[in-house]
């Protein structure tokens, strides 16, 4: 018989601190911008000393990439989960995907804003760019299925994916900034 291993208190505390830093960075990067979000401000928002950041991340860029990748992976998971439900045709799946992201914008504006953020692209590393590509390809797969069924207009799936994502980013920003609510017809 094996005894379950309970993490040492220090490890649980370290993971909690890491999560606080990730959340503080997410909120600041999407609210104030990456360049304006200094490590002292991030540390203050997380309720830790500035040096604590460097126990978990090698740099502010590393922190940005961790936040960005986490958002991209979550979004890719949402797309794949919804796409697996073949009871809906592709337009219905795209609508459900959009609805999930817009609901996120209502409850977690910073998380939703990070999803389609392009402003900090110069600071993204290869794994972050790969995560963004995987998200985009997952959406493009749904769009391509719609084209195959004749439910998406003629033209490259890549183009329609880009258009869909731009429109989604616009809606997410309106909902995240509280200009629109979920019960408005345009949402």
XYZ file of N, CA and C in Angstrom:
561
model
N 0.840 -1.180 0.000
C 0.000 0.000 0.000
C 0.883 1.239 0.000
N 0.528 2.192 -0.843
C 1.310 3.419 -0.897
C 0.557 4.543 -0.210
N 1.311 5.381 0.404
C 0.740 6.531 1.096
C 0.750 7.719 0.146
N -0.364 8.447 0.032
C -0.362 9.616 -0.843
C 0.679 10.622 -0.375
N 1.337 11.215 -1.335
C 2.356 12.206 -1.021
C 1.691 13.574 -0.945
N 1.866 14.213 0.176
C 1.342 15.562 0.359
C 2.477 16.536 0.104
N 2.249 17.520 -0.767
C 3.320 18.471 -1.024
C 3.730 19.183 0.258
N 4.994 19.473 0.345
C 5.496 20.226 1.484
C 4.838 21.604 1.501
N 4.600 22.157 2.688
C 3.939 23.459 2.763
C 4.628 24.527 1.916
N 5.932 24.514 1.867
C 6.662 25.504 1.076
C 6.337 25.423 -0.401
N 6.145 24.220 -0.909
C 5.825 24.045 -2.334
C 4.423 24.557 -2.647
N 3.478 24.282 -1.743
C 2.124 24.807 -1.938
C 2.140 26.330 -1.921
N 2.906 26.890 -0.966
C 3.021 28.344 -0.881
C 3.665 28.907 -2.143
N 4.688 28.228 -2.645
C 5.374 28.685 -3.854
C 4.425 28.682 -5.045
N 3.618 27.649 -5.176
C 2.659 27.592 -6.287
C 1.608 28.687 -6.135
N 1.179 28.941 -4.912
C 0.225 30.025 -4.681
C 0.817 31.376 -5.051
N 2.070 31.583 -4.689
C 2.757 32.829 -5.036
C 2.893 32.957 -6.545
N 3.258 31.869 -7.195
C 3.387 31.872 -8.660
C 2.052 32.262 -9.300
N 0.957 31.694 -8.817
C -0.365 32.011 -9.367
C -0.728 33.478 -9.129
N -0.371 34.009 -7.960
C -0.627 35.429 -7.685
C 0.144 36.318 -8.661
N 1.398 35.938 -8.926
C 2.215 36.705 -9.867
C 1.639 36.641 -11.281
N 1.222 35.450 -11.690
C 0.630 35.296 -13.023
C -0.638 36.142 -13.154
N -1.472 36.116 -12.126
C -2.724 36.881 -12.172
C -2.452 38.378 -12.185
N -1.536 38.826 -11.320
C -1.200 40.251 -11.274
C -0.641 40.707 -12.620
N 0.242 39.905 -13.188
C 0.827 40.252 -14.486
C -0.248 40.289 -15.570
N -1.124 39.311 -15.572
C -2.210 39.273 -16.557
C -3.030 40.557 -16.496
N -3.435 40.939 -15.313
C -4.262 42.134 -15.152
C -3.513 43.404 -15.554
N -2.250 43.478 -15.173
C -1.472 44.674 -15.505
C -1.118 44.733 -16.987
N -0.693 43.615 -17.559
C -0.322 43.617 -18.977
C -1.505 43.987 -19.857
N -2.687 43.505 -19.516
C -3.862 43.810 -20.341
C -4.485 45.155 -19.983
N -4.192 45.661 -18.807
C -4.746 46.943 -18.389
C -3.827 48.112 -18.664
N -2.595 47.994 -18.219
C -1.630 49.090 -18.339
C -0.704 48.928 -19.534
N -0.549 47.694 -19.994
C 0.390 47.399 -21.076
C 1.646 46.755 -20.524
N 2.310 46.010 -21.362
C 3.515 45.293 -20.945
C 4.615 46.258 -20.519
N 4.912 47.251 -21.327
C 6.017 48.162 -21.023
C 5.756 48.988 -19.771
N 4.525 49.379 -19.532
C 4.191 50.193 -18.357
C 4.133 49.370 -17.073
N 4.054 48.066 -17.210
C 3.939 47.188 -16.034
C 5.328 46.786 -15.565
N 5.861 47.549 -14.652
C 7.202 47.262 -14.144
C 7.149 46.123 -13.130
N 8.298 45.512 -12.883
C 8.313 44.418 -11.911
C 7.941 44.890 -10.503
N 8.316 46.102 -10.064
C 7.834 46.530 -8.746
C 6.303 46.633 -8.684
N 5.690 47.102 -9.766
C 4.228 47.220 -9.790
C 3.583 45.835 -9.783
N 4.148 44.908 -10.555
C 3.622 43.537 -10.585
C 3.726 42.910 -9.200
N 4.878 43.065 -8.571
C 5.085 42.495 -7.238
C 4.104 43.099 -6.232
N 3.938 44.404 -6.294
C 3.005 45.065 -5.377
C 1.592 44.533 -5.572
N 1.159 44.406 -6.823
C -0.189 43.895 -7.110
C -0.347 42.471 -6.585
N 0.725 41.670 -6.678
C 0.667 40.275 -6.214
C 0.844 40.168 -4.706
N 1.270 41.256 -4.072
C 1.470 41.234 -2.624
C 2.750 40.536 -2.200
N 3.780 40.642 -3.046
C 5.063 40.006 -2.742
C 6.184 41.013 -2.963
N 7.375 40.651 -2.517
C 8.547 41.479 -2.765
C 8.976 41.321 -4.226
N 9.575 42.351 -4.778
C 9.972 42.305 -6.192
C 10.892 41.129 -6.498
N 11.816 40.837 -5.606
C 12.741 39.726 -5.832
C 12.050 38.382 -5.968
N 10.864 38.268 -5.403
C 10.108 37.011 -5.483
C 9.770 36.665 -6.929
N 9.571 37.667 -7.754
C 9.281 37.411 -9.175
C 10.368 36.533 -9.772
N 11.620 36.823 -9.424
C 12.754 36.137 -10.046
C 13.008 34.748 -9.466
N 12.281 34.381 -8.447
C 12.317 32.989 -7.977
C 11.475 32.100 -8.892
N 10.524 32.714 -9.575
C 9.581 31.974 -10.416
C 9.788 32.209 -11.912
N 10.319 33.370 -12.262
C 10.465 33.748 -13.669
C 11.820 34.411 -13.866
N 12.431 34.160 -15.003
C 13.763 34.718 -15.250
C 13.721 36.197 -15.611
N 12.578 36.661 -16.099
C 12.448 38.053 -16.528
C 10.967 38.411 -16.654
N 10.726 39.678 -16.880
C 9.350 40.114 -17.114
C 8.824 39.503 -18.414
N 9.700 39.347 -19.408
C 9.303 38.718 -20.672
C 8.897 37.264 -20.444
N 9.626 36.573 -19.582
C 9.288 35.183 -19.246
C 7.894 35.133 -18.615
N 7.626 36.062 -17.727
C 6.314 36.143 -17.082
C 5.213 36.401 -18.122
N 5.446 37.331 -19.035
C 4.478 37.595 -20.105
C 4.208 36.325 -20.910
N 5.262 35.614 -21.268
C 5.105 34.411 -22.080
C 4.350 33.317 -21.343
N 4.570 33.180 -20.063
C 3.820 32.184 -19.283
C 2.332 32.532 -19.247
N 2.042 33.805 -19.042
C 0.646 34.255 -19.019
C 0.005 34.024 -20.390
N 0.700 34.428 -21.427
C 0.166 34.311 -22.787
C -0.061 32.849 -23.168
N 0.925 32.000 -22.919
C 0.786 30.571 -23.259
C -0.363 29.932 -22.504
N -0.514 30.274 -21.243
C -1.617 29.719 -20.463
C -2.962 30.068 -21.076
N -3.102 31.299 -21.518
C -4.346 31.737 -22.145
C -4.570 31.023 -23.471
N -3.521 30.909 -24.267
C -3.640 30.245 -25.572
C -3.991 28.767 -25.412
N -3.380 28.121 -24.452
C -3.674 26.693 -24.231
C -5.117 26.497 -23.769
N -5.562 27.356 -22.881
C -6.954 27.274 -22.431
C -7.896 27.452 -23.621
N -7.639 28.460 -24.440
C -8.510 28.748 -25.583
C -8.504 27.604 -26.592
N -7.347 27.020 -26.835
C -7.264 25.879 -27.750
C -8.095 24.730 -27.210
N -8.044 24.519 -25.905
C -8.856 23.476 -25.277
C -10.343 23.724 -25.457
N -10.763 24.980 -25.331
C -12.177 25.325 -25.532
C -12.588 25.005 -26.966
N -11.777 25.417 -27.927
C -12.107 25.182 -29.335
C -12.214 23.689 -29.611
N -11.243 22.925 -29.136
C -11.255 21.478 -29.391
C -12.437 20.794 -28.706
N -12.753 21.224 -27.501
C -13.896 20.652 -26.774
C -15.200 20.903 -27.531
N -15.402 22.135 -27.955
C -16.629 22.469 -28.680
C -16.644 21.792 -30.049
N -15.500 21.759 -30.717
C -15.437 21.151 -32.047
C -15.730 19.656 -32.005
N -15.479 19.028 -30.884
C -15.738 17.589 -30.750
C -17.237 17.277 -30.734
N -18.056 18.270 -30.437
C -19.511 18.074 -30.403
C -20.063 18.192 -31.819
N -20.166 17.086 -32.499
C -20.604 17.092 -33.897
C -22.121 17.139 -34.047
N -22.836 17.327 -32.932
C -24.289 17.498 -33.050
C -24.613 18.869 -33.643
N -23.627 19.759 -33.626
C -23.786 21.088 -34.223
C -22.990 21.168 -35.518
N -23.519 21.877 -36.493
C -22.762 22.146 -37.714
C -21.709 23.207 -37.378
N -20.752 23.384 -38.263
C -19.630 24.288 -38.005
C -20.058 25.693 -37.570
N -21.031 26.336 -38.215
C -21.426 27.671 -37.734
C -21.934 27.651 -36.287
N -22.631 26.604 -35.910
C -23.091 26.475 -34.531
C -21.935 26.286 -33.569
N -20.929 25.542 -34.008
C -19.740 25.352 -33.160
C -18.973 26.664 -33.023
N -18.844 27.411 -34.113
C -18.169 28.710 -34.034
C -18.926 29.660 -33.109
N -20.237 29.629 -33.181
C -21.052 30.468 -32.293
C -20.840 30.071 -30.837
N -20.819 28.776 -30.573
C -20.613 28.308 -29.199
C -19.215 28.686 -28.693
N -18.210 28.557 -29.555
C -16.843 28.949 -29.180
C -16.818 30.439 -28.844
N -17.379 31.245 -29.726
C -17.408 32.693 -29.488
C -18.129 33.010 -28.187
N -19.245 32.344 -27.942
C -20.016 32.574 -26.726
C -19.166 32.287 -25.489
N -18.412 31.196 -25.523
C -17.563 30.859 -24.369
C -16.526 31.956 -24.118
N -15.918 32.453 -25.188
C -14.903 33.496 -25.019
C -15.528 34.812 -24.557
N -16.689 35.131 -25.069
C -17.368 36.365 -24.657
C -17.839 36.253 -23.206
N -18.311 35.085 -22.797
C -18.664 34.877 -21.388
C -17.438 35.059 -20.505
N -16.299 34.598 -20.977
C -15.058 34.805 -20.233
C -14.771 36.295 -20.113
N -14.999 37.050 -21.184
C -14.770 38.500 -21.144
C -15.632 39.167 -20.089
N -16.827 38.643 -19.899
C -17.729 39.210 -18.905
C -17.238 38.931 -17.482
N -16.715 37.734 -17.250
C -16.318 37.324 -15.897
C -14.828 37.500 -15.618
N -14.008 37.477 -16.655
C -12.557 37.610 -16.509
C -12.030 38.464 -17.663
N -12.277 39.770 -17.609
C -11.881 40.634 -18.719
C -10.403 40.523 -19.093
N -9.535 40.452 -18.106
C -8.101 40.379 -18.404
C -7.762 39.092 -19.147
N -8.327 37.986 -18.710
C -8.062 36.714 -19.383
C -8.526 36.730 -20.824
N -9.692 37.279 -21.071
C -10.219 37.346 -22.433
C -9.398 38.295 -23.296
N -8.984 39.400 -22.723
C -8.182 40.356 -23.496
C -6.833 39.766 -23.891
N -6.246 38.978 -23.018
C -4.944 38.382 -23.328
C -5.056 37.387 -24.478
N -6.196 36.742 -24.595
C -6.394 35.718 -25.616
C -6.043 36.201 -27.015
N -6.528 37.359 -27.400
C -6.335 37.842 -28.763
C -5.400 39.048 -28.823
N -4.550 39.163 -27.836
C -3.637 40.297 -27.735
C -2.517 40.203 -28.767
N -2.335 41.261 -29.523
C -1.267 41.318 -30.520
C -0.220 42.375 -30.171
N -0.573 43.246 -29.256
C 0.269 44.393 -28.954
C 1.686 44.017 -28.514
N 1.839 42.909 -27.826
C 3.142 42.538 -27.271
C 3.826 41.432 -28.062
N 3.468 41.271 -29.324
C 3.974 40.160 -30.140
C 5.497 40.128 -30.214
N 6.146 41.273 -30.161
C 7.614 41.306 -30.246
C 8.289 40.655 -29.047
N 7.571 40.499 -27.954
C 8.146 39.922 -26.742
C 7.843 38.433 -26.591
N 7.084 37.877 -27.530
C 6.692 36.468 -27.423
C 7.807 35.555 -27.911
N 8.030 34.484 -27.150
C 9.046 33.508 -27.533
C 8.439 32.456 -28.467
N 9.279 31.538 -28.935
C 8.830 30.514 -29.886
C 7.706 29.650 -29.309
N 7.807 29.156 -28.065
C 6.687 28.366 -27.536
C 5.368 29.151 -27.466
N 5.433 30.437 -27.201
C 4.209 31.255 -27.173
C 3.639 31.416 -28.573
N 4.512 31.628 -29.535
C 4.052 31.738 -30.928
C 3.457 30.412 -31.397
N 4.065 29.312 -30.958
C 3.527 27.983 -31.295
C 2.143 27.783 -30.682
N 1.981 28.216 -29.433
C 0.675 28.083 -28.765
C -0.380 28.916 -29.493
N -0.010 30.113 -29.935
C -0.943 30.964 -30.684
C -1.298 30.315 -32.021
N -0.304 29.725 -32.674
C -0.554 29.042 -33.945
C -1.495 27.864 -33.752
N -1.302 27.099 -32.676
C -2.182 25.956 -32.391
C -3.626 26.415 -32.162
N -3.796 27.514 -31.461
C -5.137 28.067 -31.250
C -5.769 28.456 -32.581
N -5.003 29.195 -33.363
C -5.514 29.651 -34.662
C -5.854 28.462 -35.568
N -5.000 27.454 -35.582
C -5.247 26.268 -36.407
C -6.487 25.508 -35.940
N -6.719 25.489 -34.635
C -7.917 24.818 -34.114
C -9.176 25.537 -34.602
N -9.154 26.869 -34.567
C -10.293 27.641 -35.077
C -10.425 27.428 -36.584
N -9.298 27.451 -37.273
C -9.315 27.290 -38.726
C -9.887 25.933 -39.128
N -9.657 24.932 -38.316
C -10.213 23.603 -38.590
C -11.748 23.642 -38.562
N -12.309 24.379 -37.625
C -13.770 24.512 -37.555
C -14.277 25.284 -38.776
N -13.576 26.350 -39.139
C -13.966 27.135 -40.313
C -13.889 26.267 -41.570
N -12.820 25.492 -41.701
C -12.656 24.613 -42.870
C -13.784 23.584 -42.942
N -14.218 23.083 -41.796
C -15.345 22.140 -41.779
C -16.604 22.830 -42.296
N -16.779 24.077 -41.953
C -17.915 24.846 -42.454
C -17.831 25.065 -43.955
N -16.633 25.297 -44.449
C -16.451 25.440 -45.898
C -16.777 24.129 -46.597
N -16.319 23.025 -46.042
C -16.564 21.708 -46.646
C -18.059 21.401 -46.711
N -18.795 21.892 -45.725
C -20.252 21.683 -45.693
C -21.006 22.729 -46.517
N -20.263 23.678 -47.098
C -20.907 24.733 -47.872
C -21.556 25.798 -47.017
N -21.169 25.878 -45.748
C -21.809 26.828 -44.834
C -20.953 28.068 -44.577
N -19.745 28.083 -45.129
C -18.868 29.247 -45.032
C -18.583 29.678 -46.465
N -18.612 30.958 -46.705
C -18.438 31.486 -48.060
C -17.132 31.033 -48.700
N -17.100 31.162 -50.009
C -15.895 30.819 -50.767
C -14.741 31.708 -50.320
N -13.569 31.187 -50.424
C -12.363 31.897 -50.028
C -11.568 31.028 -49.084
N -10.317 31.373 -48.879
C -9.459 30.558 -48.020
C -9.961 30.522 -46.568
N -9.904 29.348 -45.980
C -10.306 29.202 -44.565
C -9.456 30.101 -43.680
N -8.200 30.286 -44.057
C -7.304 31.147 -43.277
C -7.836 32.586 -43.234
N -8.344 33.060 -44.360
C -8.905 34.409 -44.418
C -10.140 34.522 -43.531
N -11.067 33.574 -43.628
C -12.288 33.614 -42.823
C -11.974 33.447 -41.341
N -10.948 32.677 -41.038
C -10.523 32.542 -39.638
C -10.042 33.887 -39.110
N -9.230 34.583 -39.903
C -8.730 35.903 -39.490
C -9.871 36.884 -39.272
N -10.815 36.890 -40.186
C -11.965 37.795 -40.052
C -12.761 37.459 -38.791
N -13.005 36.177 -38.574
C -13.758 35.739 -37.394
C -13.045 36.165 -36.114
N -11.721 35.995 -36.074
C -10.963 36.349 -34.873
C -10.950 37.856 -34.636
N -10.878 38.648 -35.693
C -10.910 40.111 -35.537
C -12.267 40.551 -34.983
N -13.327 39.996 -35.525
C -14.668 40.333 -35.022
C -14.811 39.894 -33.568
N -14.321 38.699 -33.262
C -14.375 38.203 -31.886
C -13.594 39.124 -30.946
N -12.405 39.565 -31.364
C -11.600 40.469 -30.532
C -12.359 41.769 -30.265
N -13.042 42.277 -31.276
C -13.832 43.498 -31.127
C -14.937 43.297 -30.090
N -15.658 42.194 -30.205
C -16.754 41.912 -29.266
C -16.216 41.699 -27.857
N -15.136 40.933 -27.740
C -14.529 40.683 -26.425
C -14.151 41.999 -25.756
N -13.540 42.901 -26.509
C -13.132 44.179 -25.932
C -14.341 44.978 -25.460
N -15.419 44.981 -26.229
C -16.618 45.718 -25.826
C -17.225 45.134 -24.553
N -17.268 43.821 -24.464
C -17.839 43.178 -23.274
C -16.896 43.344 -22.085
N -15.594 43.161 -22.306
C -14.619 43.290 -21.216
C -14.607 44.706 -20.640
N -14.811 45.703 -21.493
C -14.810 47.092 -21.021
C -16.178 47.540 -20.507
N -17.136 46.619 -20.508
C -18.490 46.850 -20.008
C -19.298 47.806 -20.889
N -18.845 48.033 -22.136
C -19.625 48.838 -23.080
C -20.844 48.058 -23.556
N -20.686 46.741 -23.681
C -21.769 45.856 -24.083
C -21.978 44.815 -23.001
N -23.183 44.290 -22.942
C -23.469 43.184 -22.030
C -23.868 41.965 -22.852
N -23.866 40.826 -22.214
C -24.162 39.568 -22.895
C -25.580 39.520 -23.455
N -26.485 40.300 -22.905
C -27.874 40.221 -23.368
C -28.189 41.178 -24.520
N -27.190 41.903 -25.008
C -27.421 42.785 -26.147
C -27.423 41.980 -27.443
N -28.240 42.374 -28.412
C -28.370 41.589 -29.641
C -27.067 41.423 -30.416
N -26.191 42.420 -30.414
C -24.962 42.316 -31.190
C -23.974 41.324 -30.593
N -24.191 40.934 -29.352
C -23.317 39.952 -28.713
C -23.911 38.598 -28.970
